[in-house]
Amino acid sequence: MSTTDVDANTVVLAADRITSAIRAMQPVEPLRDLLGVDDITLAYTVQEELTRRRIADGAVVVGRKIGLTSPAVQQQLGVDQPDFGVLFADMDMSGADEIPSRRLLQPKAEAEIAFILRTDLADGDLDDEQIRAAVGHAVAALEIVDSRIANWDITITDTVADNASSGLFVLAEQKLTLDEFEPREVEMRMYADDVLVSEGTGAACLGDPLNALAWLARTAKEYGNPLRAGQIVLSGALGPMVPTPPGTRIRAEIGPLGSVSATFSRKEG
């Protein structure tokens, strides 16, 4: 059996394990027994297979999310770069009265800046000027991260394969252009049931959330699936993530972008 055959079989086995977690709504064992702990390319191949399956089932891609933008988290997982996952339309909970806790296994909330692109980032040098020009506007956002891996026992390969531990997301209504604020200068405070639980700044996200966007644009192009106009990009956490059990109300204030909030339903079934 060739190495290619082995990898193809491994991809299917890993994707099947994540699929089983989603269908049964039960976390599964880590994937590193199949993927190892440092083969990021193989892990992205698993993510691509899971994305292919979702699209085949009718899901619509609306953007990407960037993870591992914090140096502390990178050090914890032994990596020196962020990762990314895919955002689907049914993950968007903007305007919903409640976040459906029954759709989540081990949710945690992060406060972020979301960029909505007005032009493709598929060609050219993808330098800072091009990255800024591609942003139509930004909004305050909550990313509800989730892991199909039991107890969040993840390495870089586990989280990349599991769509970068994505869950759901919420976008605020207020829109600002990059002429109206600087992402790296924002201050963030996040509250759970009105208690301050997380705080940080734009600089906590790779020095500038626009740096994260630039990294994603280049990496997505390298993987053959570049960013497109109209897509949403969740650029990475501005402070520590916090657990969100059923009944929790989360509110984040992100500088001039204003606030964004979400209430998690008490119904678990």
PDB file of N, CA, C and O in Angstrom, residues 116-141:
ATOM      1  N   ILE A 116     -15.616  41.974   6.990  1.00  0.00           N
ATOM      2  CA  ILE A 116     -16.404  41.552   5.840  1.00  0.00           C
ATOM      3  C   ILE A 116     -15.698  42.116   4.608  1.00  0.00           C
ATOM      4  O   ILE A 116     -15.457  43.331   4.505  1.00  0.00           O
ATOM      5  N   LEU A 117     -15.349  41.235   3.693  1.00  0.00           N
ATOM      6  CA  LEU A 117     -14.519  41.615   2.547  1.00  0.00           C
ATOM      7  C   LEU A 117     -15.368  42.205   1.424  1.00  0.00           C
ATOM      8  O   LEU A 117     -16.461  41.720   1.135  1.00  0.00           O
ATOM      9  N   ARG A 118     -14.812  43.230   0.772  1.00  0.00           N
ATOM     10  CA  ARG A 118     -15.506  43.812  -0.377  1.00  0.00           C
ATOM     11  C   ARG A 118     -14.863  43.393  -1.693  1.00  0.00           C
ATOM     12  O   ARG A 118     -15.453  43.580  -2.761  1.00  0.00           O
ATOM     13  N   THR A 119     -13.641  42.870  -1.628  1.00  0.00           N
ATOM     14  CA  THR A 119     -12.962  42.373  -2.829  1.00  0.00           C
ATOM     15  C   THR A 119     -12.294  41.041  -2.521  1.00  0.00           C
ATOM     16  O   THR A 119     -12.033  40.707  -1.361  1.00  0.00           O
ATOM     17  N   ASP A 120     -12.002  40.287  -3.562  1.00  0.00           N
ATOM     18  CA  ASP A 120     -11.274  39.029  -3.403  1.00  0.00           C
ATOM     19  C   ASP A 120      -9.861  39.294  -2.900  1.00  0.00           C
ATOM     20  O   ASP A 120      -9.279  40.353  -3.144  1.00  0.00           O
ATOM     21  N   LEU A 121      -9.314  38.296  -2.214  1.00  0.00           N
ATOM     22  CA  LEU A 121      -7.895  38.302  -1.856  1.00  0.00           C
ATOM     23  C   LEU A 121      -7.274  37.034  -2.450  1.00  0.00           C
ATOM     24  O   LEU A 121      -6.851  36.119  -1.745  1.00  0.00           O
ATOM     25  N   ALA A 122      -7.277  37.006  -3.773  1.00  0.00           N
ATOM     26  CA  ALA A 122      -6.852  35.811  -4.506  1.00  0.00           C
ATOM     27  C   ALA A 122      -5.591  36.020  -5.323  1.00  0.00           C
ATOM     28  O   ALA A 122      -4.902  35.057  -5.655  1.00  0.00           O
ATOM     29  N   ASP A 123      -5.291  37.264  -5.657  1.00  0.00           N
ATOM     30  CA  ASP A 123      -4.154  37.556  -6.538  1.00  0.00           C
ATOM     31  C   ASP A 123      -3.313  38.675  -5.942  1.00  0.00           C
ATOM     32  O   ASP A 123      -3.701  39.321  -4.973  1.00  0.00           O
ATOM     33  N   GLY A 124      -2.150  38.894  -6.559  1.00  0.00           N
ATOM     34  CA  GLY A 124      -1.291  39.975  -6.124  1.00  0.00           C
ATOM     35  C   GLY A 124      -0.386  39.578  -4.971  1.00  0.00           C
ATOM     36  O   GLY A 124      -0.310  38.419  -4.575  1.00  0.00           O
ATOM     37  N   ASP A 125       0.285  40.582  -4.404  1.00  0.00           N
ATOM     38  CA  ASP A 125       1.248  40.347  -3.336  1.00  0.00           C
ATOM     39  C   ASP A 125       0.588  40.123  -1.981  1.00  0.00           C
ATOM     40  O   ASP A 125       1.224  39.645  -1.050  1.00  0.00           O
ATOM     41  N   LEU A 126      -0.678  40.500  -1.859  1.00  0.00           N
ATOM     42  CA  LEU A 126      -1.406  40.410  -0.586  1.00  0.00           C
ATOM     43  C   LEU A 126      -0.635  41.146   0.514  1.00  0.00           C
ATOM     44  O   LEU A 126      -0.495  40.660   1.636  1.00  0.00           O
ATOM     45  N   ASP A 127      -0.141  42.325   0.166  1.00  0.00           N
ATOM     46  CA  ASP A 127       0.589  43.142   1.128  1.00  0.00           C
ATOM     47  C   ASP A 127      -0.394  43.914   2.006  1.00  0.00           C
ATOM     48  O   ASP A 127      -1.619  43.809   1.838  1.00  0.00           O
ATOM     49  N   ASP A 128       0.142  44.672   2.947  1.00  0.00           N
ATOM     50  CA  ASP A 128      -0.713  45.362   3.911  1.00  0.00           C
ATOM     51  C   ASP A 128      -1.712  46.291   3.235  1.00  0.00           C
ATOM     52  O   ASP A 128      -2.879  46.377   3.641  1.00  0.00           O
ATOM     53  N   GLU A 129      -1.265  47.001   2.204  1.00  0.00           N
ATOM     54  CA  GLU A 129      -2.157  47.936   1.512  1.00  0.00           C
ATOM     55  C   GLU A 129      -3.314  47.196   0.852  1.00  0.00           C
ATOM     56  O   GLU A 129      -4.481  47.622   0.934  1.00  0.00           O
ATOM     57  N   GLN A 130      -3.017  46.068   0.214  1.00  0.00           N
ATOM     58  CA  GLN A 130      -4.068  45.291  -0.439  1.00  0.00           C
ATOM     59  C   GLN A 130      -5.035  44.694   0.577  1.00  0.00           C
ATOM     60  O   GLN A 130      -6.250  44.653   0.338  1.00  0.00           O
ATOM     61  N   ILE A 131      -4.501  44.246   1.708  1.00  0.00           N
ATOM     62  CA  ILE A 131      -5.352  43.668   2.752  1.00  0.00           C
ATOM     63  C   ILE A 131      -6.330  44.714   3.279  1.00  0.00           C
ATOM     64  O   ILE A 131      -7.543  44.465   3.386  1.00  0.00           O
ATOM     65  N   ARG A 132      -5.833  45.899   3.612  1.00  0.00           N
ATOM     66  CA  ARG A 132      -6.712  46.960   4.119  1.00  0.00           C
ATOM     67  C   ARG A 132      -7.768  47.334   3.091  1.00  0.00           C
ATOM     68  O   ARG A 132      -8.948  47.529   3.423  1.00  0.00           O
ATOM     69  N   ALA A 133      -7.364  47.446   1.845  1.00  0.00           N
ATOM     70  CA  ALA A 133      -8.291  47.862   0.795  1.00  0.00           C
ATOM     71  C   ALA A 133      -9.395  46.837   0.564  1.00  0.00           C
ATOM     72  O   ALA A 133     -10.482  47.187   0.083  1.00  0.00           O
ATOM     73  N   ALA A 134      -9.130  45.584   0.910  1.00  0.00           N
ATOM     74  CA  ALA A 134     -10.117  44.520   0.673  1.00  0.00           C
ATOM     75  C   ALA A 134     -11.227  44.496   1.713  1.00  0.00           C
ATOM     76  O   ALA A 134     -12.272  43.864   1.505  1.00  0.00           O
ATOM     77  N   VAL A 135     -11.017  45.182   2.838  1.00  0.00           N
ATOM     78  CA  VAL A 135     -12.000  45.152   3.928  1.00  0.00           C
ATOM     79  C   VAL A 135     -13.101  46.172   3.652  1.00  0.00           C
ATOM     80  O   VAL A 135     -12.841  47.376   3.562  1.00  0.00           O
ATOM     81  N   GLY A 136     -14.330  45.689   3.528  1.00  0.00           N
ATOM     82  CA  GLY A 136     -15.455  46.600   3.359  1.00  0.00           C
ATOM     83  C   GLY A 136     -15.803  47.283   4.666  1.00  0.00           C
ATOM     84  O   GLY A 136     -15.913  48.503   4.752  1.00  0.00           O
ATOM     85  N   HIS A 137     -15.982  46.479   5.713  1.00  0.00           N
ATOM     86  CA  HIS A 137     -16.249  47.019   7.042  1.00  0.00           C
ATOM     87  C   HIS A 137     -15.937  45.961   8.085  1.00  0.00           C
ATOM     88  O   HIS A 137     -15.653  44.801   7.748  1.00  0.00           O
ATOM     89  N   ALA A 138     -15.988  46.382   9.336  1.00  0.00           N
ATOM     90  CA  ALA A 138     -15.750  45.478  10.457  1.00  0.00           C
ATOM     91  C   ALA A 138     -16.893  45.597  11.448  1.00  0.00           C
ATOM     92  O   ALA A 138     -17.564  46.645  11.523  1.00  0.00           O
ATOM     93  N   VAL A 139     -17.106  44.540  12.223  1.00  0.00           N
ATOM     94  CA  VAL A 139     -18.127  44.545  13.272  1.00  0.00           C
ATOM     95  C   VAL A 139     -17.580  43.808  14.490  1.00  0.00           C
ATOM     96  O   VAL A 139     -16.668  42.976  14.380  1.00  0.00           O
ATOM     97  N   ALA A 140     -18.157  44.105  15.639  1.00  0.00           N
ATOM     98  CA  ALA A 140     -17.870  43.318  16.839  1.00  0.00           C
ATOM     99  C   ALA A 140     -18.482  41.934  16.677  1.00  0.00           C
ATOM    100  O   ALA A 140     -19.554  41.782  16.081  1.00  0.00           O
ATOM    101  N   ALA A 141     -17.814  40.927  17.201  1.00  0.00           N
ATOM    102  CA  ALA A 141     -18.293  39.561  17.023  1.00  0.00           C
ATOM    103  C   ALA A 141     -18.006  38.711  18.252  1.00  0.00           C
ATOM    104  O   ALA A 141     -17.045  38.960  18.995  1.00  0.00           O
TER     105      ALA A 141
END
